[in-house]
Every structure is written in C-alpha cells, then in structure tokens.
Amino acid sequence: MVVLLTASCATTPERNAIDITKSPPQWATANNPIATQWLSAFADRTLSALVQDALNHNYDLKAAAARVDSAREQARIDGSMRWPQLSFAPGYRRDTLSADNTSAFEALFTMSWEIDVWGRIKAAQQASAQEAEAVAADYHGARLSLAARTAQSYFELLEANLQAEVAEQSIKDRRVIVELVRGRFARGLTRGLDLRLVLTDLANAEAQLAASRNQVQIVTRRLEVLLGRYPGNSLKNLSALPTPPSILAAGLPSELLARRPDLVAALSRLQASDSRVESAKKTLLPRITLTASGGTGSPALMELIDPRAVAWNLAMGLVQPVFTGGRLKAGIRLNEARTEEAFNHYQSAALNAFREVEQALAAEFWLREQEQALREAVEQTRASRKLAVYSYRQGLIEILTLLDSYRSTLNAQSAHLSVQRQLLSNRIDLYLALGGGV
C-alpha cells in the first residue's frame, strides 16, 4: 500500500532554467551585449544571398528538419495509447472437413483500452513531446550554425582571394627587383650571388602564390557544399572584407538560457527525463483495461448487417504487478540515473555557453588591438621598403636587407588580412554564442 501511494503521488518536478543555473548578473567583459538579426548588420547583399541559399538547400539542414518531423510523429504514437484501440477484421471461412461443406462470412471487431487512471501513459507521452521539443531546438541550432559557418566560409574566401592578390603584387615587385639586380650585375656593379638570391626569393613568392590560389579553391568548394551545390569552384566576383558592425548593448546573461538553442534542447531533454521517471514509477500501480469483442457470421453476405446476428462481449480487467524480479524498480533507477546525467549535461552546457560569450567578447578587444598594430606595421614596412630600394641603388645596403624589407611587407599585409578576417569570424562566433537570430 505504501508503494502504491508513493507511486501514485509521483509528479514531475518543475524545472526552470534560471532556478537550476547559476548565471552572473552581467557579463564580465562587456555591458550586456545581445545580437538579433545579425546577418543584416553586415550590410552585404552577397553574404545575405549565400546564407539564404544555404538555409534553403543544405542537405544536412534538411535531414535535421526530417528528424523534427520524426520526433513529433513519435510523440503522437506514444500518445495514441491513451485512446481506445479498435480493429475490424472482415473475413470468409470455408469448412471442407465435414461431410457437408459449410462456408460463412464474418465481420469481427475488437477493442481494448487501458484507462490511464494514474497518468502513466500521459507522462510517457509528455516525455516524447518534450524530446520532440528538444529535437526542434536542435534544428534551430543547426540552422543558426549553418548560417554562421556559411558566413565564416564566405569571409575565409574573401580573405583567400585578397591573399592571392597580395601574393601576385609581391611577385610583380620582386620581378622589378630581379631586373634591377640583373642590370647591375651586367654592368659589374653587383655579385652573381645577389642575382641568385633575388631569383630564389622570386621563386619562393611564386610558390606562395600557388599556395594562396590552392587555398581559394579549397574554401570555394567547401562553401559550395554548404550551399547544397556541386563543388565546381564556380563562385567568382566577390567583394572585399566588410567592416564588423557595432555590438548592440542590451540583454542579460540569464536571457542566454532561454535564447540559445542548445540550452533549450538540453533543458527539454532534462524535463523529458523527469517525465520518464514519473512514468516508470507508475508502472508499479495496477492497470485497468477495458476489452470488447464482437461481430456477426452468416453464410449469406447480406445477413451480416442484420442487427439480430450481432454477438458481443465486454470485460474489464485489473493487473497489479506483484513480482517482476526487480525489473520495474530497476527501470525507475535507470531513468533516475539518466535524469541525473541530463541535469549535469545541462549545467555543463550552460557553463560552456557563458565561456563562449565571455571568450568572444574578450577576443573582440584583443583582435582590434592586433588589427591596429598590424595596420601600422603595414604602413611602416611599405615606407621601409621604399628606403631599402633607394639605399640598395646607392650601394648603401646589402641585397639581403632589401629582400628582407619585401618579405616584411608581404608578411605584414598577409597578417593584417588574416586578423581582419578573424575579427569578422569572431563576431560571428559571438552572435552564435549569444543565440542571435539570422
């Protein structure tokens, strides 16, 4: 009796994201940033078109949408057991064993219905519905992730094209130096070693250009797959890297718990585990089932619809588990362990979400500092290169110093482009960490 009363009183605990998670009152790195509709903030029509194309045609996203439909239909299947199950079986029977061959038409039906007195089936249905909500949140997260990966791949492609242009310009500059040194060598003003060194430097620059062009085709094909297209390296005529938009100041860390799809999914799975525990506990209670069967049988098909030929029976049964070898109680403990796992998984996911936001906010500051320093470095290396060319013409410096000035210019330009792209990619990471919509 104690067991029955305990099981019948079992209810699903109320789980609230704010109550079960220790969130800070505000962000440590900035004043409560939030990102809504971040795609339009870049004001890049090509980027917007590519992201929309990916959302419409990406096959992984379509598979995620199919998983949502599957989970919702599974929830309907689990909820169908709360209703009577009725089946109808018409048939024809012929008996040839006796001396007189007999035949008869039959119209039989059966009905069974487990009356969900304690709410066991309802709890199982609720768990399936919550799991479907988790899968739907997963789909929303996959959609945001796809948009972010498409945008970041687009920025990588822009950078790769600009890196190739920088390498091409570097080769043109080095060819000028080669002609300068070759002319000086022909007049006996420099050594053959200098000519060999500048030719080697030119070959290295050509190899770097080949590597840059290879990176362009790699990133292009990866982006085309995200768009659901054949990877034919056909994306051309792309613009320069855009300027990162400003960050909006609003929102609180606690709002992140309800906005990020992965946290919404983790909470739904925790709630589903709670419902599974409730359903498992109520398997200890007796089950009340109504069953009914009936039908008609007649040698003549038309007589099947005669109400006088109908026979039926109705029964009610009660089943109380007495001894199951510990199976039912083990099932309860199993679901309780899964609930504990889901609870800790949610806590870990929340901490990781806070880390991603704080990390992206801090990276925003340091990447801007790095970008400004590299911009200054590019200007200084350009000036130093001009001075190096003049000094070499006057015989004031060695060829190695001149070549080093060219390499420094190329490295500074390449690093500056890279950090510009990193700023954009980090901004996307921030928007994704905040759970901002596309």
Coordinates of C-alpha atoms in Angstrom, one line a residue:
M1 CA 0.0 0.0 0.0
V2 CA 2.9 2.4 0.8
V3 CA 4.5 1.6 -2.5
L4 CA 1.2 2.3 -4.3
L5 CA 0.6 5.5 -2.6
T6 CA 4.1 6.7 -3.2
A7 CA 4.0 5.9 -6.9
S8 CA 0.6 7.4 -7.4
C9 CA 1.7 10.7 -5.8
A10 CA 4.9 10.9 -8.0
T11 CA 4.8 14.1 -10.1
T12 CA 7.3 15.7 -12.5
P13 CA 9.4 18.4 -10.8
E14 CA 9.2 21.9 -12.3
R15 CA 12.5 22.7 -14.0
N16 CA 13.3 26.3 -14.6
A17 CA 16.5 27.4 -16.4
I18 CA 17.1 30.3 -14.2
D19 CA 16.5 28.4 -11.0
I20 CA 18.7 25.5 -11.7
T21 CA 21.6 27.5 -13.3
K22 CA 23.9 30.0 -11.5
S23 CA 24.2 32.8 -14.0
P24 CA 26.1 36.1 -13.4
P25 CA 24.1 39.4 -13.1
Q26 CA 26.1 40.8 -16.1
W27 CA 28.9 39.9 -18.5
A28 CA 32.4 40.3 -17.1
T29 CA 33.9 41.6 -20.4
A30 CA 31.3 44.0 -21.7
N31 CA 28.0 45.7 -20.9
N32 CA 25.4 43.1 -21.7
P33 CA 25.7 42.6 -25.4
I34 CA 23.0 41.0 -27.5
A35 CA 22.7 40.1 -31.1
T36 CA 19.4 40.0 -33.0
Q37 CA 19.2 39.5 -36.8
W38 CA 22.9 39.7 -37.1
L39 CA 23.1 38.9 -40.8
S40 CA 21.6 42.2 -41.9
A41 CA 24.0 44.1 -39.7
F42 CA 26.9 43.3 -42.1
A43 CA 25.0 45.1 -45.0
D44 CA 26.4 42.7 -47.5
R45 CA 23.9 41.5 -50.1
T46 CA 26.2 38.7 -51.4
L47 CA 26.6 37.4 -47.9
S48 CA 22.8 37.5 -47.2
A49 CA 22.0 35.8 -50.5
L50 CA 24.6 33.0 -49.8
V51 CA 23.3 32.4 -46.3
Q52 CA 19.7 32.2 -47.5
D53 CA 20.7 29.8 -50.3
A54 CA 22.4 27.6 -47.7
L55 CA 19.3 27.6 -45.5
N56 CA 17.1 26.6 -48.4
H57 CA 19.3 23.9 -50.0
N58 CA 21.8 22.5 -47.4
Y59 CA 21.2 18.7 -47.2
D60 CA 22.3 18.4 -43.5
L61 CA 19.7 21.0 -42.5
K62 CA 17.0 19.1 -44.5
A63 CA 18.0 16.0 -42.6
A64 CA 17.7 17.9 -39.3
A65 CA 14.2 19.1 -40.4
A66 CA 13.2 15.5 -41.1
R67 CA 14.4 14.5 -37.6
V68 CA 12.0 17.1 -36.2
D69 CA 9.1 15.6 -38.1
S70 CA 10.1 12.1 -37.0
A71 CA 10.2 13.1 -33.3
R72 CA 6.8 14.8 -33.5
E73 CA 5.2 11.7 -35.1
Q74 CA 6.8 9.5 -32.4
A75 CA 5.2 11.7 -29.8
R76 CA 1.8 11.2 -31.5
I77 CA 2.5 7.4 -31.5
D78 CA 3.2 7.4 -27.8
G79 CA 0.1 9.5 -27.1
S80 CA -2.2 7.2 -29.1
M81 CA -2.2 4.6 -26.3
R82 CA -4.3 7.0 -24.2
W83 CA -7.2 6.3 -26.6
P84 CA -9.2 3.1 -27.2
Q85 CA -7.7 0.8 -29.9
L86 CA -10.3 -0.5 -32.2
S87 CA -9.8 -3.0 -35.1
F88 CA -12.1 -4.6 -37.6
A89 CA -11.5 -7.9 -39.3
P90 CA -13.9 -9.0 -42.1
G91 CA -13.3 -12.5 -43.5
Y92 CA -14.6 -15.5 -45.2
R93 CA -14.3 -19.1 -43.8
R94 CA -15.0 -22.4 -45.6
D95 CA -15.0 -25.8 -43.9
T96 CA -14.4 -28.9 -46.0
L97 CA -13.6 -31.4 -43.3
S98 CA -17.1 -32.5 -42.6
A99 CA -19.5 -34.3 -44.9
D100 CA -21.4 -31.1 -45.6
N101 CA -19.2 -28.3 -46.9
T102 CA -20.0 -25.1 -45.0
S103 CA -19.0 -21.6 -45.5
A104 CA -19.6 -18.3 -43.7
F105 CA -18.9 -14.7 -43.9
E106 CA -17.6 -13.0 -40.8
A107 CA -17.4 -9.3 -39.6
L108 CA -15.4 -9.2 -36.3
F109 CA -14.2 -6.3 -34.2
T110 CA -12.1 -6.0 -31.1
M111 CA -11.5 -3.1 -28.8
S112 CA -9.0 -2.5 -26.0
W113 CA -8.5 0.5 -23.8
E114 CA -6.2 1.0 -20.9
I115 CA -7.7 3.6 -18.7
D116 CA -4.9 5.9 -17.7
V117 CA -6.0 6.4 -14.1
W118 CA -2.6 7.3 -12.6
G119 CA -1.3 9.2 -15.6
R120 CA 1.5 6.7 -16.6
I121 CA 0.8 6.9 -20.3
K122 CA 0.3 10.6 -20.1
A123 CA 3.7 11.0 -18.5
A124 CA 5.3 8.9 -21.3
Q125 CA 3.5 11.0 -23.9
Q126 CA 4.7 14.2 -22.2
A127 CA 8.3 12.8 -22.3
S128 CA 8.1 12.2 -26.0
A129 CA 6.6 15.6 -26.6
Q130 CA 9.5 17.2 -24.7
E131 CA 12.0 15.2 -26.6
A132 CA 10.4 16.4 -29.8
E133 CA 10.8 20.0 -28.5
A134 CA 14.5 19.2 -27.9
V135 CA 14.9 18.0 -31.5
A136 CA 13.1 21.1 -32.7
A137 CA 15.6 23.2 -30.7
D138 CA 18.4 21.2 -32.2
Y139 CA 17.1 22.0 -35.7
H140 CA 17.0 25.7 -34.8
G141 CA 20.6 25.4 -33.5
A142 CA 21.6 23.6 -36.7
R143 CA 20.1 26.4 -38.7
L144 CA 22.0 29.1 -36.8
S145 CA 25.2 27.1 -37.0
L146 CA 24.8 26.6 -40.8
A147 CA 24.3 30.4 -41.3
A148 CA 27.4 31.1 -39.1
R149 CA 29.5 28.5 -41.0
T150 CA 28.4 29.9 -44.3
A151 CA 29.2 33.5 -43.3
Q152 CA 32.6 32.4 -41.9
S153 CA 33.4 30.4 -45.1
Y154 CA 32.4 33.4 -47.1
F155 CA 34.8 35.6 -45.1
E156 CA 37.6 33.0 -45.5
L157 CA 37.0 33.0 -49.2
L158 CA 37.3 36.8 -49.4
E159 CA 40.5 36.7 -47.4
A160 CA 41.9 33.9 -49.6
N161 CA 41.3 36.0 -52.7
L162 CA 42.9 39.0 -51.1
Q163 CA 45.9 36.9 -50.0
A164 CA 46.3 35.8 -53.6
E165 CA 46.1 39.4 -54.8
V166 CA 48.8 40.4 -52.3
A167 CA 51.0 37.5 -53.5
E168 CA 50.5 38.5 -57.1
Q169 CA 51.5 42.1 -56.4
S170 CA 54.5 40.8 -54.4
I171 CA 55.7 38.8 -57.4
K172 CA 55.4 41.9 -59.6
D173 CA 57.5 43.9 -57.1
R174 CA 60.1 41.1 -56.9
R175 CA 60.4 40.9 -60.7
V176 CA 61.2 44.6 -60.7
I177 CA 64.0 43.9 -58.2
V178 CA 65.2 41.0 -60.3
E179 CA 65.5 43.3 -63.3
L180 CA 67.3 45.9 -61.2
V181 CA 69.8 43.4 -59.9
R182 CA 70.3 41.8 -63.3
G183 CA 71.1 45.1 -64.8
R184 CA 73.6 45.9 -62.1
F185 CA 75.1 42.5 -62.5
A186 CA 75.5 43.1 -66.3
R187 CA 77.4 46.3 -65.5
G188 CA 79.5 44.6 -63.0
L189 CA 78.1 46.6 -60.1
T190 CA 77.0 43.6 -58.0
R191 CA 77.9 40.0 -57.5
G192 CA 76.3 36.9 -59.0
L193 CA 75.3 35.8 -55.6
D194 CA 72.9 38.8 -55.4
L195 CA 71.2 37.7 -58.6
R196 CA 70.8 34.2 -57.3
L197 CA 69.3 35.4 -54.1
V198 CA 66.7 37.6 -55.8
L199 CA 65.8 34.8 -58.2
T200 CA 65.4 32.4 -55.2
D201 CA 63.2 35.0 -53.5
L202 CA 61.1 35.3 -56.6
A203 CA 60.6 31.5 -56.8
N204 CA 59.5 31.4 -53.2
A205 CA 57.0 34.2 -53.9
E206 CA 55.6 32.2 -56.8
A207 CA 55.3 29.2 -54.6
Q208 CA 53.4 31.2 -52.1
L209 CA 51.0 32.5 -54.8
A210 CA 50.3 28.9 -55.8
A211 CA 49.5 28.0 -52.2
S212 CA 47.2 31.0 -52.0
R213 CA 45.3 30.0 -55.1
N214 CA 45.0 26.4 -53.8
Q215 CA 43.5 27.8 -50.6
V216 CA 41.0 29.8 -52.7
Q217 CA 39.7 26.6 -54.5
I218 CA 39.6 24.6 -51.2
V219 CA 37.5 27.3 -49.4
T220 CA 35.3 27.8 -52.5
R221 CA 34.4 24.1 -52.8
R222 CA 33.7 23.9 -49.0
L223 CA 31.4 26.9 -49.3
E224 CA 29.6 25.4 -52.3
V225 CA 28.9 22.2 -50.4
L226 CA 27.3 24.3 -47.6
L227 CA 25.1 25.9 -50.3
G228 CA 24.0 22.5 -51.5
R229 CA 25.7 22.9 -54.8
Y230 CA 28.2 20.8 -56.7
P231 CA 31.7 21.7 -55.6
G232 CA 32.8 23.1 -59.0
N233 CA 34.8 26.1 -57.8
S234 CA 32.4 28.4 -59.6
L235 CA 32.0 31.3 -57.1
K236 CA 33.5 34.4 -58.5
N237 CA 33.4 38.2 -58.4
L238 CA 33.4 38.5 -54.6
S239 CA 33.9 41.8 -52.7
A240 CA 36.4 42.9 -50.1
L241 CA 36.2 42.1 -46.4
P242 CA 33.4 44.1 -44.8
T243 CA 33.8 46.1 -41.6
P244 CA 32.5 44.4 -38.5
P245 CA 29.2 46.0 -37.3
S246 CA 28.9 47.6 -33.9
I247 CA 27.7 45.5 -31.0
L248 CA 24.3 46.4 -29.5
A249 CA 24.3 46.9 -25.8
A250 CA 21.3 45.1 -24.2
G251 CA 20.4 41.8 -22.6
L252 CA 21.5 39.8 -19.5
P253 CA 23.4 36.6 -19.1
S254 CA 20.2 34.9 -17.7
E255 CA 18.5 35.6 -21.0
L256 CA 21.0 33.5 -22.8
L257 CA 19.5 30.4 -21.1
A258 CA 16.2 30.9 -23.0
R259 CA 17.8 32.1 -26.2
R260 CA 20.5 29.6 -27.1
P261 CA 19.0 26.6 -28.9
D262 CA 21.4 24.0 -27.4
L263 CA 20.4 25.1 -23.9
V264 CA 16.8 25.0 -24.7
A265 CA 17.3 21.5 -26.1
A266 CA 19.2 20.4 -23.0
L267 CA 16.5 21.6 -20.7
S268 CA 13.8 19.9 -22.7
R269 CA 15.7 16.6 -22.5
L270 CA 16.1 17.1 -18.8
Q271 CA 12.3 17.6 -18.5
A272 CA 11.7 14.6 -20.7
S273 CA 13.9 12.5 -18.3
D274 CA 11.8 13.7 -15.4
S275 CA 8.6 12.6 -17.2
R276 CA 10.2 9.2 -17.9
V277 CA 10.9 8.8 -14.2
E278 CA 7.3 9.6 -13.4
S279 CA 6.0 7.1 -15.9
A280 CA 8.4 4.4 -14.6
K281 CA 7.3 4.9 -11.0
K282 CA 3.6 4.5 -12.1
T283 CA 4.3 1.1 -13.6
L284 CA 4.1 -0.2 -10.0
L285 CA 0.4 0.7 -9.9
P286 CA -2.4 -1.5 -11.2
R287 CA -3.5 -1.2 -14.7
I288 CA -7.2 -1.1 -15.6
T289 CA -8.1 -2.3 -19.0
L290 CA -11.4 -2.5 -20.9
T291 CA -11.7 -5.1 -23.6
A292 CA -14.6 -5.7 -26.0
S293 CA -15.1 -8.0 -29.0
G294 CA -18.0 -8.9 -31.2
G295 CA -19.2 -9.4 -34.7
T296 CA -21.5 -11.4 -36.9
G297 CA -21.2 -14.5 -39.0
S298 CA -23.6 -15.8 -41.7
P299 CA -23.5 -18.0 -44.8
A300 CA -25.2 -15.1 -46.6
L301 CA -23.2 -11.9 -47.1
M302 CA -26.4 -9.7 -46.9
E303 CA -27.3 -11.1 -43.4
L304 CA -24.1 -9.7 -41.9
I305 CA -25.9 -6.3 -41.5
D306 CA -28.8 -7.9 -39.6
P307 CA -28.6 -6.5 -36.0
R308 CA -30.1 -9.7 -34.6
A309 CA -27.0 -11.6 -35.8
V310 CA -24.6 -9.5 -33.8
A311 CA -22.8 -11.1 -30.8
W312 CA -20.5 -9.2 -28.4
N313 CA -18.9 -9.3 -25.1
L314 CA -17.4 -6.7 -22.8
A315 CA -14.8 -7.2 -20.0
M316 CA -12.9 -5.2 -17.5
G317 CA -9.6 -6.4 -16.1
L318 CA -7.1 -5.2 -13.5
V319 CA -3.4 -6.2 -13.5
Q320 CA -1.2 -5.5 -10.4
P321 CA 2.5 -6.3 -10.7
V322 CA 3.5 -8.5 -7.7
F323 CA 6.9 -9.9 -8.6
T324 CA 9.0 -9.0 -11.6
G325 CA 12.5 -9.9 -10.4
G326 CA 13.3 -6.3 -9.8
R327 CA 12.7 -5.2 -13.4
L328 CA 10.3 -2.4 -12.6
K329 CA 12.4 -0.9 -9.8
A330 CA 15.5 -1.2 -11.9
G331 CA 13.7 0.7 -14.6
I332 CA 12.9 3.5 -12.1
R333 CA 16.6 3.7 -11.1
L334 CA 17.7 3.6 -14.7
N335 CA 15.5 6.6 -15.5
E336 CA 16.6 8.5 -12.4
A337 CA 20.3 7.9 -13.4
R338 CA 19.5 9.3 -16.9
T339 CA 17.9 12.3 -15.3
E340 CA 21.0 12.9 -13.2
E341 CA 23.0 12.7 -16.4
A342 CA 20.8 15.1 -18.2
F343 CA 20.9 17.6 -15.3
N344 CA 24.7 17.6 -15.2
H345 CA 24.8 17.8 -19.0
Y346 CA 22.7 20.9 -18.9
Q347 CA 24.9 22.5 -16.2
S348 CA 28.0 21.8 -18.3
A349 CA 26.3 23.2 -21.5
A350 CA 25.3 26.4 -19.6
L351 CA 28.9 26.9 -18.4
N352 CA 30.3 26.3 -21.8
A353 CA 27.8 28.8 -23.3
F354 CA 28.9 31.5 -20.8
R355 CA 32.5 30.7 -21.6
E356 CA 31.9 31.1 -25.3
V357 CA 30.3 34.5 -24.9
E358 CA 33.0 35.8 -22.5
Q359 CA 35.8 34.4 -24.7
A360 CA 34.4 36.0 -27.9
L361 CA 33.9 39.4 -26.1
A362 CA 37.5 39.3 -24.9
A363 CA 38.8 38.2 -28.3
E364 CA 37.0 41.2 -29.9
F365 CA 39.0 43.6 -27.8
W366 CA 42.4 41.9 -28.4
L367 CA 41.8 41.3 -32.1
R368 CA 41.0 45.0 -32.6
E369 CA 44.3 45.8 -30.8
Q370 CA 46.1 43.4 -33.0
E371 CA 44.5 44.8 -36.2
Q372 CA 45.5 48.3 -35.3
A373 CA 49.1 47.2 -34.7
L374 CA 49.3 45.3 -37.9
R375 CA 47.8 48.2 -39.9
E376 CA 50.7 50.4 -38.5
A377 CA 53.1 47.6 -39.4
V378 CA 52.0 47.5 -43.0
E379 CA 52.5 51.3 -43.3
Q380 CA 56.0 51.1 -41.8
T381 CA 57.1 48.2 -43.9
R382 CA 55.9 50.0 -47.1
A383 CA 58.0 53.0 -46.1
S384 CA 61.0 50.9 -45.2
R385 CA 60.8 49.1 -48.5
K386 CA 61.0 52.3 -50.4
L387 CA 64.0 53.3 -48.4
A388 CA 65.6 49.9 -48.9
V389 CA 65.2 50.2 -52.7
Y390 CA 66.8 53.6 -52.7
S391 CA 69.6 52.6 -50.4
Y392 CA 70.4 49.5 -52.5
R393 CA 70.6 51.6 -55.6
Q394 CA 73.1 53.8 -53.9
G395 CA 75.1 50.8 -52.7
L396 CA 74.4 51.6 -49.0
I397 CA 72.9 48.2 -48.1
E398 CA 73.3 44.5 -49.0
I399 CA 70.7 42.6 -51.1
L400 CA 69.6 40.6 -48.1
T401 CA 68.4 43.8 -46.4
L402 CA 66.4 44.7 -49.5
L403 CA 64.9 41.2 -49.7
D404 CA 64.0 41.3 -46.1
S405 CA 62.1 44.5 -46.5
Y406 CA 60.0 42.9 -49.2
R407 CA 59.3 39.8 -47.1
S408 CA 58.4 42.0 -44.2
T409 CA 55.9 43.9 -46.3
L410 CA 54.3 40.7 -47.6
N411 CA 54.1 39.2 -44.1
A412 CA 52.6 42.3 -42.6
Q413 CA 50.0 42.6 -45.4
S414 CA 49.1 38.9 -45.1
A415 CA 48.9 39.0 -41.3
H416 CA 46.7 42.2 -41.5
L417 CA 44.2 40.5 -43.8
S418 CA 44.2 37.4 -41.6
V419 CA 43.3 39.4 -38.4
Q420 CA 40.6 41.3 -40.3
R421 CA 39.0 38.0 -41.2
Q422 CA 39.5 36.8 -37.7
L423 CA 37.6 39.8 -36.4
L424 CA 34.7 39.0 -38.6
S425 CA 34.7 35.3 -37.7
N426 CA 34.9 36.1 -34.0
R427 CA 31.9 38.4 -34.4
I428 CA 30.0 35.5 -35.9
D429 CA 31.1 33.3 -33.0
L430 CA 29.8 36.0 -30.6
Y431 CA 26.5 36.2 -32.4
L432 CA 26.2 32.4 -32.4
A433 CA 27.2 32.2 -28.7
L434 CA 24.5 34.7 -27.8
G435 CA 21.9 32.7 -29.8
G436 CA 21.1 35.6 -32.1
G437 CA 18.7 35.0 -35.0
V438 CA 19.6 35.2 -38.6

